[in-house]
């Protein structure tokens, strides 16, 4: 039974079910479909993953999804969402192509270990309004590739986009002979109670979106993967190719109106190149606000310490219009630039903005720049990633050794690179683990590996028992026995 039919039945029912019972019905169908799917073999799970990929990538459907997403959420822009839907899904297919995820997937004669891939069962996929089609599709493809069924809990704003995506998926499933119950979603209106019930009844939770949802996932009693907050900073050092750095920052910061958690929120620029970098940013559409303009924008963008939703995911020109910055609006900026000296709740521009507003810090040397980024991440965004524009490889290593980040992105447009790109080796994903720094239990890009269990067969091998000197000799040499 499709989600749409379930919704119609419920809308005509005089007995409105409590969320737990309503969700239990959906989970029961998902569990029944998954029990058969889990034993269908590699070819069938590959077919299911491909069907979902084509459901979002087919050009006419991709455009419909992008247009619906912008209309429903008011976030981002259609052309960039079309590109995101296509590239992120194509990249995921590349990562999964030929990947064995059913049955025996590895054998090592030396260790005597055979690894068997096993599904986790029913996956609860919690997804955000910023990517109401791309993120659900990514999670659904990964889950199906590993033999699972999926129930999506979309954000309320993204519900209709997700429902449209599922209608396309079910159409592909009908052509492929697959059960529609393998991929379902919570019916509208999506409530916190229904989402909580889904988390508790599923076998695995994968949560992307608000930190409230991530915290709920980690405390729901079901094994969960959740991601941390974004607040990306990028360092521009004295050896950077400034025009190239500015162009890449602009591409990243303006893509889909900066709705990505991987878009830069701050640039930390060394004193020696600060003036030249400002000029390079101006050449790609950055407009520096005066102190008065910055104060006006800050007063409107944050109300009671919270980022105002009216500014989220809007273009820089629209933000200038909303803030009454007529001088800036007339320039039709690609980005709004604000200079800052402080970090923390008293300096809201130091945090995540989900808009093409970019904060600039000026630092005397690279050590001071590293310290500034550390303070930014102590306030918000620890674990996610840091950008670097430099020709000095030692600086990338220093960032990786000293900062609480899972990724160091060097000389790339950050929002494209962090979640995997065709010109770097990171796996494609729209959900980035932030490690214990960000309150997460993993620091990888969320991918297929998080959606399966492994059973290991251990065979006997020739015994080798080392003696104490073999393992403790260096210790004894240093401190004595």
XYZ file of N, CA and C in Angstrom, residues 187-341:
465
model
N 3.174 10.055 7.162
C 2.166 10.915 6.535
C 2.121 12.290 7.198
N 1.592 13.250 6.453
C 1.419 14.601 7.000
C 0.229 14.629 7.954
N 0.273 15.497 8.950
C 1.401 16.355 9.297
C 2.456 15.580 10.095
N 3.711 15.764 9.750
C 4.788 15.062 10.446
C 4.990 15.723 11.811
N 4.769 14.975 12.853
C 4.881 15.509 14.215
C 6.131 14.964 14.902
N 6.528 15.631 15.972
C 7.646 15.137 16.768
C 7.304 13.787 17.385
N 6.039 13.612 17.764
C 5.624 12.346 18.371
C 5.727 11.204 17.371
N 5.302 11.432 16.142
C 5.391 10.388 15.124
C 6.842 10.078 14.784
N 7.671 11.116 14.678
C 9.091 10.903 14.394
C 9.753 10.131 15.524
N 9.424 10.479 16.765
C 9.981 9.759 17.918
C 9.539 8.301 17.912
N 8.270 8.064 17.582
C 7.769 6.686 17.539
C 8.483 5.885 16.460
N 8.723 6.522 15.307
C 9.451 5.835 14.236
C 10.860 5.482 14.685
N 11.525 6.417 15.319
C 12.884 6.146 15.800
C 12.905 4.952 16.743
N 11.927 4.882 17.631
C 11.901 3.818 18.631
C 11.572 2.457 18.031
N 10.795 2.446 16.943
C 10.349 1.176 16.387
C 11.250 0.652 15.273
N 12.089 1.493 14.705
C 12.993 1.069 13.632
C 14.176 0.301 14.213
N 14.985 -0.264 13.305
C 16.196 -0.984 13.723
C 17.431 -0.100 13.701
N 17.383 0.971 12.910
C 18.505 1.907 12.802
C 17.935 3.269 12.460
N 18.507 4.316 13.066
C 18.130 5.695 12.756
C 19.326 6.395 12.120
N 19.087 7.064 10.987
C 20.107 7.933 10.383
C 19.491 9.332 10.303
N 20.064 10.271 11.058
C 19.442 11.579 11.236
C 20.320 12.691 10.690
N 19.734 13.490 9.809
C 20.368 14.690 9.285
C 19.387 15.836 9.465
N 19.891 16.994 9.880
C 19.003 18.140 10.048
C 19.288 18.866 11.336
N 18.239 19.283 12.012
C 18.398 20.079 13.226
C 19.095 19.263 14.316
N 19.818 19.970 15.154
C 20.485 19.294 16.261
C 19.481 18.721 17.258
N 18.272 19.272 17.299
C 17.236 18.689 18.156
C 16.882 17.288 17.675
N 16.753 17.121 16.350
C 16.466 15.790 15.802
C 17.633 14.833 16.023
N 18.853 15.336 15.873
C 20.021 14.482 16.078
C 20.100 14.023 17.525
N 19.859 14.937 18.455
C 19.880 14.553 19.879
C 18.775 13.543 20.179
N 17.608 13.745 19.581
C 16.521 12.799 19.793
C 16.905 11.430 19.247
N 17.611 11.414 18.110
C 18.033 10.141 17.532
C 18.987 9.405 18.467
N 19.938 10.129 19.031
C 20.937 9.492 19.879
C 20.360 9.029 21.227
N 19.214 9.560 21.610
C 18.639 9.194 22.911
C 17.359 8.371 22.780
N 17.030 7.902 21.566
C 15.746 7.226 21.354
C 15.772 5.762 21.769
N 16.947 5.223 22.053
C 17.050 3.822 22.432
C 17.329 2.893 21.270
N 17.330 3.395 20.036
C 17.646 2.620 18.834
C 19.032 3.011 18.352
N 19.849 2.078 17.871
C 21.147 2.464 17.319
C 20.977 3.576 16.277
N 21.854 4.597 16.342
C 21.643 5.780 15.506
C 22.963 6.355 15.021
N 22.897 6.925 13.821
C 23.954 7.773 13.297
C 23.348 9.157 13.085
N 23.945 10.169 13.720
C 23.501 11.539 13.535
C 24.698 12.413 13.244
N 24.447 13.568 12.662
C 25.549 14.437 12.253
C 25.552 15.716 13.077
N 26.713 16.356 13.132
C 26.879 17.554 13.939
C 26.538 18.821 13.173
N 26.634 19.940 13.885
C 26.322 21.235 13.286
C 27.453 21.693 12.384
N 27.095 22.432 11.364
C 28.090 23.031 10.483
C 28.407 24.452 10.915
N 29.582 24.909 10.606
C 29.986 26.319 10.771
C 31.370 26.459 10.162
N 31.469 26.126 8.886
C 32.766 25.962 8.235
C 33.547 27.268 8.178
N 34.810 27.185 8.550
C 35.757 28.279 8.345
C 36.803 27.838 7.341
N 37.287 28.778 6.530
C 38.383 28.507 5.608
C 39.493 29.513 5.847
N 40.723 29.017 5.831
C 41.895 29.853 6.055
C 42.511 30.229 4.716
N 42.820 31.510 4.556
C 43.518 32.004 3.366
C 44.899 32.439 3.829
N 45.949 31.683 3.453
C 47.278 32.046 3.934
C 48.026 32.874 2.881
N 49.236 33.279 3.234
C 49.999 34.188 2.369
C 50.420 33.565 1.047
N 50.379 32.230 0.961
C 50.798 31.568 -0.274
C 49.624 31.219 -1.182
N 48.412 31.603 -0.803
C 47.230 31.236 -1.575
C 47.187 31.946 -2.922
N 46.613 31.262 -3.915
C 46.283 31.887 -5.194
C 44.955 32.610 -4.988
N 44.999 33.906 -4.765
C 43.845 34.626 -4.237
C 42.657 34.652 -5.186
N 42.902 34.888 -6.462
C 41.787 34.916 -7.411
C 41.099 33.558 -7.477
N 41.895 32.501 -7.477
C 41.339 31.142 -7.502
C 40.573 30.864 -6.212
N 41.141 31.266 -5.088
C 40.474 31.048 -3.800
C 39.152 31.800 -3.751
N 39.142 33.047 -4.189
C 37.914 33.840 -4.154
C 36.840 33.231 -5.043
N 37.236 32.773 -6.234
C 36.260 32.175 -7.145
C 35.658 30.911 -6.553
N 36.489 30.095 -5.896
C 35.983 28.861 -5.301
C 35.116 29.140 -4.087
N 35.493 30.101 -3.283
C 34.660 30.474 -2.143
C 33.307 30.979 -2.624
N 33.303 31.797 -3.665
C 32.043 32.330 -4.188
C 31.153 31.223 -4.730
N 31.730 30.274 -5.472
C 30.940 29.160 -5.984
C 30.298 28.380 -4.840
N 31.085 28.141 -3.800
C 30.602 27.364 -2.662
C 29.568 28.134 -1.863
N 29.834 29.403 -1.615
C 28.988 30.191 -0.724
C 27.662 30.574 -1.364
N 27.627 30.635 -2.684
C 26.387 31.038 -3.353
C 25.572 29.852 -3.844
N 26.147 28.647 -3.880
C 25.424 27.491 -4.407
C 24.188 27.204 -3.569
N 23.047 27.154 -4.224
C 21.758 26.900 -3.564
C 21.548 27.842 -2.382
N 22.039 29.081 -2.544
C 21.900 30.120 -1.513
C 22.450 29.684 -0.163
N 23.541 28.897 -0.207
C 24.279 28.519 1.015
C 23.442 27.701 1.984
N 22.530 26.881 1.460
C 21.746 26.011 2.345
C 22.549 24.807 2.821
N 23.711 24.568 2.248
C 24.528 23.421 2.645
C 25.260 23.711 3.947
N 25.336 22.707 4.815
C 26.123 22.839 6.048
C 27.605 22.922 5.742
N 27.995 22.645 4.483
C 29.402 22.661 4.092
C 29.822 23.964 3.435
N 28.908 24.927 3.304
C 29.290 26.232 2.772
C 30.077 27.013 3.823
N 31.071 27.771 3.366
C 31.872 28.564 4.287
C 31.004 29.583 5.026
N 31.223 29.703 6.324
C 30.587 30.748 7.111
C 31.558 31.847 7.489
N 32.850 31.500 7.531
C 33.878 32.487 7.865
C 35.112 32.258 7.008
N 35.785 33.346 6.674
C 37.126 33.284 6.103
C 38.081 33.891 7.113
N 39.136 33.167 7.412
C 40.186 33.663 8.294
C 41.390 33.956 7.399
N 41.667 35.253 7.208
C 42.622 35.696 6.195
C 43.839 36.291 6.879
N 45.015 35.894 6.409
C 46.244 36.425 6.992
C 46.434 37.890 6.597
N 46.995 38.652 7.524
C 47.180 40.096 7.359
C 47.876 40.445 6.048
N 48.873 39.643 5.663
C 49.665 39.965 4.482
C 48.893 39.959 3.176
N 47.765 39.268 3.130
C 46.983 39.195 1.892
C 45.551 39.687 2.087
N 45.261 40.275 3.239
C 43.873 40.627 3.556
C 43.290 41.615 2.544
N 44.003 42.708 2.277
C 43.483 43.722 1.351
C 43.315 43.148 -0.045
N 44.283 42.363 -0.482
C 44.193 41.766 -1.815
C 43.058 40.753 -1.889
N 42.806 40.023 -0.805
C 41.716 39.053 -0.803
C 40.365 39.771 -0.835
N 40.256 40.893 -0.139
C 39.022 41.678 -0.218
C 38.739 42.092 -1.653
N 39.772 42.519 -2.358
C 39.598 42.914 -3.751
C 39.199 41.725 -4.609
N 39.817 40.573 -4.377
C 39.468 39.364 -5.139
C 38.019 38.952 -4.875
N 37.569 39.080 -3.636
C 36.185 38.758 -3.312
C 35.219 39.745 -3.967
N 35.616 41.005 -4.047
C 34.777 41.999 -4.714
C 34.618 41.673 -6.193
N 35.662 41.134 -6.801
C 35.619 40.794 -8.225
C 34.641 39.653 -8.515
N 34.303 38.838 -7.507
C 33.352 37.730 -7.714
C 32.007 38.011 -7.050
N 31.743 39.289 -6.779
C 30.417 39.662 -6.309
C 30.259 39.862 -4.828
N 31.346 39.857 -4.075
C 31.251 40.114 -2.640
C 31.151 41.604 -2.362
N 30.210 41.991 -1.531
C 30.037 43.400 -1.155
C 30.251 43.520 0.349
N 31.232 44.331 0.734
C 31.560 44.520 2.141
C 30.596 45.522 2.770
N 29.953 45.129 3.867
C 29.015 46.006 4.555
C 29.765 47.002 5.432
N 29.216 48.208 5.546
C 29.735 49.166 6.512
C 29.349 48.715 7.916
N 29.943 49.360 8.912
C 29.627 48.995 10.294
C 28.135 49.190 10.577
N 27.551 50.259 10.053
C 26.126 50.508 10.279
C 25.266 49.470 9.570
N 25.635 49.111 8.347
C 24.884 48.099 7.602
C 24.980 46.736 8.284
N 26.163 46.421 8.789
C 26.344 45.161 9.512
C 25.451 45.123 10.762
N 25.412 46.216 11.506
C 24.594 46.264 12.724
C 23.114 46.100 12.398
N 22.676 46.717 11.311
C 21.269 46.596 10.924
C 20.943 45.156 10.530
N 21.814 44.558 9.732
C 21.583 43.181 9.309
C 21.575 42.242 10.511
N 22.507 42.431 11.428
C 22.572 41.569 12.608
C 21.294 41.668 13.435
N 20.771 42.858 13.606
C 19.566 43.042 14.413
C 18.368 42.337 13.806
N 18.344 42.210 12.470
C 17.214 41.586 11.799
C 17.395 40.088 11.589
N 18.650 39.655 11.407
C 18.900 38.229 11.139
C 18.759 37.369 12.380
N 18.987 37.952 13.546
C 18.884 37.179 14.790
C 17.851 37.831 15.709
N 16.886 37.052 16.119
C 15.853 37.531 17.045
C 15.883 36.653 18.285
N 16.131 37.262 19.424
C 16.201 36.493 20.655
C 17.308 35.453 20.635
N 18.393 35.762 19.927
C 19.523 34.850 19.845
C 19.376 33.747 18.821
N 18.261 33.722 18.082
C 18.029 32.668 17.095
C 18.023 33.238 15.687
N 18.593 32.485 14.764
C 18.638 32.895 13.366
C 17.221 32.958 12.808
N 16.858 34.074 12.199
C 15.515 34.263 11.658
C 15.350 33.482 10.363
N 14.297 32.680 10.283
C 14.073 31.843 9.121
C 13.844 32.622 7.840
N 13.419 33.877 7.950
C 13.139 34.657 6.746
C 14.398 34.922 5.921
N 15.574 34.837 6.547
C 16.820 35.104 5.835
C 17.491 33.823 5.345
N 17.087 32.691 5.883
C 17.739 31.424 5.560
C 17.489 31.030 4.112
N 18.550 30.649 3.422
C 18.427 30.129 2.070
C 17.989 31.144 1.035
N 18.144 32.457 1.328
C 17.785 33.502 0.373
C 19.039 34.007 -0.340
N 18.859 34.635 -1.485
C 19.990 35.209 -2.206
C 20.503 36.430 -1.453
N 21.738 36.835 -1.760
C 22.314 38.007 -1.101
C 21.514 39.267 -1.426
N 21.053 39.380 -2.654
C 20.247 40.543 -3.032
C 18.945 40.586 -2.248
N 18.310 39.432 -2.093
C 17.063 39.369 -1.336
C 17.302 39.690 0.138
N 18.406 39.223 0.690
C 18.716 39.526 2.087
C 18.925 41.023 2.273
N 19.640 41.657 1.339
C 19.843 43.104 1.415
C 18.505 43.836 1.340
N 17.609 43.343 0.505
C 16.282 43.944 0.393
C 15.500 43.785 1.686
N 15.515 42.559 2.257
C 14.795 42.318 3.505
C 15.324 43.192 4.638
N 16.631 43.450 4.624
C 17.252 44.235 5.693
C 17.200 45.731 5.425
N 16.663 46.131 4.280
C 16.583 47.549 3.955
C 17.932 48.171 3.649
N 18.849 47.392 3.122
C 20.185 47.885 2.760
C 20.160 48.278 1.288
N 19.651 49.454 1.006
C 19.392 49.864 -0.372
C 20.683 49.986 -1.179
N 21.738 50.549 -0.574
C 23.011 50.661 -1.298
C 23.500 49.304 -1.755
N 23.420 48.348 -0.867
C 23.907 46.999 -1.153
C 22.999 46.308 -2.171
N 21.700 46.438 -1.987
C 20.756 45.793 -2.908
C 20.975 46.266 -4.337
N 21.234 47.555 -4.507
C 21.415 48.113 -5.840
C 22.644 47.536 -6.547
N 23.590 47.046 -5.789
C 24.801 46.456 -6.378
C 24.574 45.009 -6.818
N 23.429 44.432 -6.482
C 23.083 43.047 -6.809
C 24.220 42.095 -6.418
N 24.514 42.020 -5.124
C 25.664 41.236 -4.660
C 25.433 39.738 -4.785
N 26.536 39.005 -4.949
C 26.488 37.543 -4.863
C 26.647 37.095 -3.415
N 27.444 37.858 -2.664
C 27.686 37.564 -1.248
C 27.714 38.869 -0.469
N 27.311 38.808 0.789
C 27.465 39.920 1.706
C 28.629 39.606 2.634
N 29.570 40.542 2.742
C 30.770 40.346 3.554
C 30.689 41.219 4.802
N 30.972 40.623 5.967
C 30.996 41.388 7.217
C 32.317 41.108 7.926
N 32.939 42.159 8.418
C 34.173 41.991 9.188
C 33.816 41.786 10.654
N 34.566 40.879 11.306
C 34.282 40.552 12.701
C 35.591 40.395 13.458
N 35.525 40.621 14.764
C 36.697 40.444 15.621
C 36.448 39.478 16.768
